[in-house]
Backbone as CSV, one residue per row, in Angstrom:
resi,resn,N_x,N_y,N_z,CA_x,CA_y,CA_z,C_x,C_y,C_z
1,MET,-62.648,21.099,-13.882,-61.856,20.276,-12.994,-61.318,19.092,-13.956
2,LYS,-62.093,18.629,-14.850,-61.579,17.627,-15.674,-60.348,17.877,-16.402
3,GLU,-60.211,19.022,-16.937,-59.018,19.473,-17.656,-57.672,19.558,-16.555
4,ILE,-58.081,20.049,-15.450,-56.951,20.093,-14.508,-56.455,18.750,-14.064
5,LEU,-57.391,17.931,-13.806,-57.079,16.539,-13.576,-56.142,15.724,-14.532
6,GLN,-56.708,16.042,-15.755,-55.853,15.402,-16.927,-54.395,16.035,-16.921
7,ARG,-54.268,17.258,-16.613,-52.918,17.942,-16.693,-52.101,17.322,-15.578
8,LEU,-52.666,17.230,-14.353,-52.079,16.624,-13.219,-51.660,14.990,-13.453
9,PHE,-52.641,14.370,-14.068,-52.244,12.899,-14.268,-51.087,12.855,-15.228
10,HIS,-50.987,13.912,-16.164,-49.763,13.888,-17.116,-48.560,14.661,-16.398
11,HIS,-48.607,14.894,-14.973,-47.661,15.449,-14.236,-47.152,16.795,-14.654
12,GLU,-48.174,17.646,-15.183,-47.896,18.900,-15.530,-48.132,19.698,-14.374
13,GLU,-47.409,20.943,-14.202,-47.494,21.796,-13.123,-48.477,22.930,-13.294
14,LEU,-49.203,23.311,-12.346,-50.214,24.426,-12.379,-49.482,25.701,-11.954
15,SER,-50.112,26.798,-12.296,-49.657,28.163,-11.849,-50.304,28.493,-10.605
16,SER,-49.840,29.402,-9.917,-50.277,29.764,-8.567,-51.765,30.360,-8.665
17,GLU,-51.954,30.963,-9.874,-53.387,31.447,-10.102,-54.337,30.428,-10.303
18,GLU,-53.913,29.390,-11.061,-54.853,28.162,-11.197,-55.200,27.597,-9.873
19,THR,-54.131,27.339,-9.019,-54.345,26.666,-7.732,-55.068,27.462,-6.870
20,ARG,-55.050,28.901,-6.901,-55.752,29.807,-6.025,-57.264,29.650,-6.565
21,ARG,-57.492,29.638,-7.762,-58.814,29.569,-8.206,-59.469,28.159,-7.809
22,ILE,-58.739,27.256,-8.006,-59.203,25.848,-7.401,-59.649,25.813,-6.057
23,MET,-58.737,26.374,-5.314,-59.043,26.423,-3.806,-60.250,27.260,-3.477
24,ARG,-60.348,28.377,-4.161,-61.627,29.216,-4.172,-62.782,28.500,-4.510
25,ASP,-62.804,27.775,-5.607,-63.903,27.003,-6.029,-64.153,25.803,-4.956
26,ILE,-63.198,25.260,-4.416,-63.476,24.193,-3.454,-64.116,24.803,-2.322
27,ALA,-63.722,25.970,-1.867,-64.360,26.617,-0.470,-65.710,26.982,-0.940
28,ALA,-66.031,27.356,-2.220,-67.286,27.648,-2.604,-68.388,26.533,-2.849
29,GLY,-67.817,25.313,-2.637,-68.543,24.109,-3.003,-68.807,23.811,-4.406
30,LYS,-67.904,24.187,-5.134,-68.189,24.082,-6.656,-67.953,22.648,-7.278
31,TYR,-67.094,21.830,-6.335,-66.785,20.568,-6.791,-67.237,19.396,-5.859
32,ALA,-67.436,18.190,-6.551,-68.008,17.141,-5.821,-66.720,16.485,-4.977
33,ASP,-67.143,15.777,-3.924,-66.058,15.176,-3.136,-65.061,14.250,-3.847
34,GLU,-65.806,13.593,-4.965,-64.858,12.740,-5.655,-63.813,13.486,-6.618
35,GLN,-64.403,14.608,-7.052,-63.337,15.445,-7.696,-62.146,16.002,-6.887
36,ILE,-62.569,16.402,-5.601,-61.551,16.745,-4.741,-60.658,15.616,-4.449
37,ALA,-61.141,14.419,-4.137,-60.363,13.233,-3.799,-59.397,12.921,-4.936
38,ALA,-59.916,13.020,-6.098,-58.960,12.788,-7.322,-58.014,13.971,-7.461
39,LEU,-58.195,15.069,-7.191,-57.212,16.205,-7.120,-56.035,15.926,-6.131
40,LEU,-56.654,15.450,-4.837,-55.581,15.228,-3.940,-54.739,13.949,-4.138
41,ALA,-55.426,13.042,-4.859,-54.691,11.687,-5.198,-53.650,12.117,-6.408
42,ALA,-53.936,13.074,-7.181,-53.002,13.431,-8.229,-51.809,14.190,-7.567
43,PHE,-52.145,14.881,-6.574,-50.936,15.555,-5.921,-50.075,14.552,-5.047
44,CYS,-50.583,13.402,-4.662,-49.931,12.548,-3.938,-48.972,11.719,-4.861
45,MET,-49.324,11.791,-6.173,-48.392,11.011,-7.025,-47.240,11.732,-7.497
46,ARG,-47.166,13.020,-7.146,-45.894,13.901,-7.387,-45.841,14.988,-6.253
47,SER,-44.761,15.607,-6.112,-44.430,16.683,-5.245,-45.206,17.781,-5.651
48,ILE,-45.849,18.697,-4.730,-46.462,20.020,-4.978,-45.412,20.874,-5.230
49,THR,-45.519,21.858,-6.189,-44.620,22.927,-6.398,-44.808,23.988,-5.591
50,VAL,-43.875,24.894,-5.434,-43.838,26.191,-4.753,-44.913,27.151,-5.156
51,ASP,-45.009,27.272,-6.454,-46.182,28.014,-7.061,-47.398,27.510,-6.791
52,GLU,-47.720,26.222,-6.934,-48.921,25.698,-6.558,-49.355,25.881,-5.090
53,LEU,-48.435,25.640,-4.159,-48.710,25.880,-2.758,-48.946,27.301,-2.538
54,LEU,-48.340,28.150,-3.063,-48.605,29.685,-2.862,-49.984,29.978,-3.391
55,GLY,-50.448,29.412,-4.362,-51.939,29.593,-4.938,-52.818,29.131,-3.862
56,PHE,-52.678,27.948,-3.439,-53.492,27.436,-2.386,-53.480,28.297,-1.216
57,ARG,-52.387,28.784,-0.817,-52.212,29.577,0.455,-53.054,30.932,0.211
58,SER,-52.805,31.540,-0.882,-53.461,32.737,-1.364,-54.958,32.615,-1.215
59,ALA,-55.404,31.550,-1.675,-56.937,31.373,-1.515,-57.357,31.129,-0.133
60,LEU,-56.797,30.352,0.646,-57.018,30.192,1.920,-56.968,31.532,2.763
61,MET,-55.964,32.516,2.460,-55.881,33.724,3.217,-57.115,34.576,2.697
62,GLU,-57.575,34.468,1.658,-58.600,35.270,0.992,-59.955,34.762,1.611
63,THR,-60.242,33.576,1.942,-61.404,33.058,2.242,-61.478,32.814,3.809
64,ARG,-60.400,32.953,4.421,-60.494,32.724,6.020,-61.353,33.809,6.706
65,VAL,-61.653,33.558,7.920,-62.309,34.390,8.777,-61.234,34.850,9.818
66,ALA,-60.716,36.101,9.639,-59.710,36.636,10.431,-60.074,37.069,11.784
67,ILE,-59.539,36.631,12.721,-59.879,37.012,14.186,-58.591,37.382,14.925
68,ASP,-58.410,38.560,15.500,-57.260,38.992,16.134,-57.145,38.620,17.675
69,PHE,-56.468,37.511,17.944,-56.299,36.935,19.264,-54.881,37.527,19.809
70,SER,-54.360,38.373,19.166,-52.956,38.789,19.670,-52.959,39.297,21.098
71,PRO,-54.058,39.976,21.668,-53.928,40.341,23.054,-53.816,39.276,23.935
72,TYR,-54.145,37.969,23.587,-54.175,36.874,24.531,-52.915,36.187,24.267
73,ARG,-52.220,36.322,23.210,-50.948,35.404,22.917,-51.181,33.926,23.135
74,PRO,-52.139,33.442,22.543,-52.487,32.028,22.552,-51.500,30.975,21.921
75,ILE,-51.585,29.863,22.389,-50.792,28.786,21.931,-51.742,28.146,20.888
76,ASP,-51.209,27.977,19.633,-52.053,27.363,18.541,-51.798,25.861,18.627
77,ILE,-52.871,25.076,18.904,-52.730,23.694,18.976,-53.624,23.061,17.852
78,VAL,-52.970,22.366,16.905,-53.728,21.843,15.807,-53.191,20.388,15.638
79,GLY,-53.948,19.384,15.528,-53.355,17.973,15.135,-53.209,17.790,13.709
80,THR,-52.502,16.579,13.415,-52.351,16.349,11.995,-53.542,15.270,11.619
81,GLY,-54.009,14.591,12.524,-55.143,13.646,12.321,-54.669,12.385,11.465
82,GLY,-55.552,11.388,11.411,-55.339,10.260,10.691,-53.981,9.487,10.828
83,ASP,-53.708,9.283,12.112,-52.399,8.474,12.339,-52.625,6.838,11.905
84,GLY,-53.911,6.484,11.611,-54.033,5.186,11.186,-54.146,4.166,12.443
85,LYS,-54.023,4.662,13.709,-53.827,3.667,14.773,-55.084,3.837,15.659
86,ASP,-56.054,4.603,15.263,-57.348,4.833,15.989,-57.022,5.273,17.462
87,THR,-56.022,6.095,17.637,-55.858,6.608,18.875,-56.891,7.681,19.332
88,PHE,-56.906,8.095,20.558,-57.723,9.102,20.921,-57.222,10.493,20.344
89,ASN,-58.152,11.498,20.422,-57.621,12.714,19.790,-56.739,13.432,20.739
90,ILE,-55.436,13.285,20.433,-54.304,13.834,21.213,-54.287,15.375,21.326
91,SER,-54.448,15.998,20.123,-54.344,17.455,20.168,-55.455,18.160,21.016
92,THR,-56.686,17.464,20.808,-57.813,18.090,21.638,-57.574,17.858,23.231
93,CYS,-57.005,16.730,23.490,-56.718,16.507,24.847,-55.757,17.552,25.325
94,ALA,-54.709,17.736,24.476,-53.609,18.547,24.811,-54.234,20.102,25.098
95,CYS,-55.117,20.346,24.098,-55.599,21.752,24.475,-56.414,21.997,25.768
96,PHE,-57.062,20.994,26.117,-57.676,21.138,27.588,-56.634,21.087,28.656
97,VAL,-55.467,20.214,28.511,-54.569,20.419,29.517,-53.893,21.625,29.462
98,VAL,-53.466,22.262,28.453,-52.787,23.467,28.420,-53.650,24.580,28.983
99,ALA,-54.973,24.662,28.489,-55.971,25.696,29.056,-56.062,25.522,30.497
100,GLY,-56.086,24.191,30.932,-56.311,24.004,32.422,-55.032,24.496,33.193
101,ALA,-53.889,24.554,32.570,-52.803,25.056,33.148,-52.670,26.632,33.112
102,GLY,-53.804,27.100,32.696,-53.833,28.535,32.607,-53.350,29.379,31.363
103,TYR,-52.909,28.610,30.318,-52.496,29.266,29.172,-53.781,29.422,28.110
104,LYS,-53.717,30.455,27.413,-54.710,30.638,26.264,-54.370,29.759,25.170
105,VAL,-55.370,29.181,24.615,-55.265,28.184,23.380,-56.120,28.487,22.325
106,ALA,-55.714,28.516,21.111,-56.417,28.629,19.870,-56.395,27.217,19.341
107,LYS,-57.501,26.427,19.347,-57.588,25.041,18.922,-58.233,25.027,17.526
108,HIS,-57.538,24.464,16.542,-58.122,24.400,15.284,-58.614,22.831,15.013
109,GLY,-59.531,22.615,14.215,-59.984,21.175,13.914,-61.182,21.158,13.001
110,ASN,-61.529,19.843,12.743,-62.650,19.654,11.918,-63.161,18.216,12.311
111,TYR,-64.223,17.745,11.512,-64.660,16.418,11.747,-63.680,15.333,11.258
112,ALA,-63.895,14.211,11.840,-62.921,13.100,11.346,-63.154,12.730,9.892
113,ALA,-62.009,12.532,9.307,-61.841,12.139,7.984,-61.329,10.779,7.756
114,THR,-60.360,10.549,8.486,-59.589,9.284,8.493,-59.474,8.513,9.732
115,SER,-60.139,8.877,10.697,-60.014,8.131,12.029,-61.463,8.211,12.653
116,VAL,-61.508,7.617,13.985,-62.842,7.609,14.618,-63.427,8.846,15.026
117,SER,-62.561,9.846,15.306,-63.208,11.150,15.732,-62.184,12.271,15.452
118,GLY,-62.698,13.346,15.043,-61.861,14.493,14.816,-62.167,15.466,16.053
119,ALA,-61.307,16.622,16.184,-61.433,17.487,17.038,-62.885,18.134,17.110
120,SER,-63.488,18.385,16.181,-64.843,18.853,16.012,-65.972,17.843,16.444
121,ASN,-65.652,16.680,16.281,-66.588,15.550,16.818,-66.642,15.589,18.362
122,VAL,-65.259,15.812,18.941,-65.125,15.769,20.400,-65.737,16.953,20.976
123,ILE,-65.424,18.156,20.417,-65.786,19.304,20.916,-67.388,19.411,20.781
124,GLU,-68.014,19.122,19.664,-69.378,19.222,19.588,-70.088,18.224,20.560
125,GLU,-69.472,17.081,20.739,-70.120,16.039,21.745,-70.195,16.636,23.097
126,HIS,-69.218,17.586,23.388,-69.389,18.222,24.644,-70.266,19.519,24.733
127,GLY,-71.051,19.633,23.663,-72.002,20.771,23.736,-71.553,22.161,23.135
128,VAL,-70.422,22.073,22.559,-69.908,23.333,22.045,-70.696,23.729,20.733
129,ARG,-71.187,24.812,20.485,-71.660,25.293,19.161,-70.636,25.947,18.456
130,PHE,-70.383,25.640,17.254,-69.301,26.402,16.486,-69.753,27.745,16.075
131,THR,-68.840,28.609,16.128,-69.010,29.992,15.612,-67.845,30.516,14.962
132,ALA,-67.973,31.501,14.165,-67.026,32.300,13.567,-67.141,33.701,13.990
133,ASP,-67.963,33.930,15.063,-68.366,35.306,15.458,-67.009,35.530,16.455
134,ALA,-66.309,36.751,15.994,-65.187,37.039,16.797,-65.455,37.518,18.163
135,GLY,-66.578,37.997,18.508,-66.804,38.406,19.920,-67.164,37.251,20.781
136,ARG,-67.848,36.258,20.315,-68.045,35.045,21.001,-66.822,34.208,21.283
137,LEU,-65.868,34.159,20.238,-64.689,33.490,20.307,-63.680,34.104,21.433
138,ARG,-63.678,35.497,21.384,-62.847,36.159,22.430,-63.544,35.902,23.835
139,HIS,-64.707,35.863,23.776,-65.347,35.632,25.167,-65.057,34.229,25.694
140,SER,-65.031,33.320,24.682,-64.570,31.847,25.077,-63.145,31.937,25.652
141,MET,-62.361,32.620,24.911,-60.942,32.607,25.359,-60.813,33.355,26.654
142,GLU,-61.531,34.320,26.874,-61.465,34.912,28.291,-61.982,33.987,29.382
143,ARG,-63.003,33.326,29.045,-63.710,32.546,30.250,-63.303,31.179,30.349
144,CYS,-62.780,30.561,29.163,-62.365,29.048,29.358,-60.865,28.893,28.979
145,ASN,-60.261,29.947,28.473,-58.803,29.879,28.065,-58.750,29.123,26.588
146,VAL,-59.859,28.906,26.069,-59.764,28.008,24.754,-60.746,28.907,23.851
147,ALA,-60.299,28.989,22.582,-61.342,29.367,21.480,-61.062,28.198,20.505
148,TYR,-62.235,27.522,20.132,-62.248,26.574,19.228,-62.547,26.874,17.821
149,LEU,-61.642,26.887,16.890,-61.904,27.276,15.628,-62.130,26.190,14.535
150,HIS,-63.426,25.988,14.412,-63.987,24.778,13.346,-63.674,25.174,12.031
151,ALA,-62.957,24.264,11.246,-62.810,24.460,9.953,-64.039,24.164,9.211
152,GLN,-64.794,25.315,8.908,-66.172,25.222,8.359,-66.235,24.315,7.138
153,GLU,-67.259,23.444,6.923,-67.542,22.816,5.872,-68.500,23.492,4.910
154,GLN,-68.372,23.385,3.658,-69.304,24.134,2.749,-70.518,23.373,2.436
155,CYS,-70.433,22.024,2.676,-71.703,21.326,2.436,-72.407,20.957,3.646
156,VAL,-73.703,20.515,3.604,-74.416,20.056,4.804,-73.837,19.024,5.420
157,LYS,-73.595,19.018,6.708,-73.041,17.851,7.589,-74.026,16.647,7.491
158,ASP,-73.498,15.629,7.257,-74.458,14.541,7.230,-74.629,14.016,8.700
159,SER,-75.745,13.181,8.860,-76.265,12.757,10.077,-75.176,11.823,11.012
160,SER,-74.121,11.318,10.340,-73.239,10.411,10.996,-72.191,11.297,11.862
161,HIS,-72.266,12.588,11.708,-71.366,13.352,12.441,-71.987,13.971,13.696
């Protein structure tokens, strides 16, 4: 990672294969949080290239848990998080409203990173246990109109969550 960071600090571009490998290594928990933060900071200093983005996308497609919700035709609700205004979790509230209106919802989320609570904090506080089991997620979609797709962390969750 040190070599990659040096290259990024000098505004060099990475190949799609390099960013694919970086994202796979992040997903495998090979980097410290500080290294990931430095990587993100480097990308904030300049625009990401199409090749770099394609590499990240490729790795995400390779490491995802694919679940076919096509029979339900769900609405995909995900928030952007981190509005800096300490608002309530709007996208999570929206998923309950939409599901309550009878529509199927696939809600994506994770724990808070830049605000008081993320979708996973809210959902977990209401007793939901996260799963990547396709059968359980389809059952949730059928029974509650919502399947919550927690963006799984590679490291052990700390006690503050």
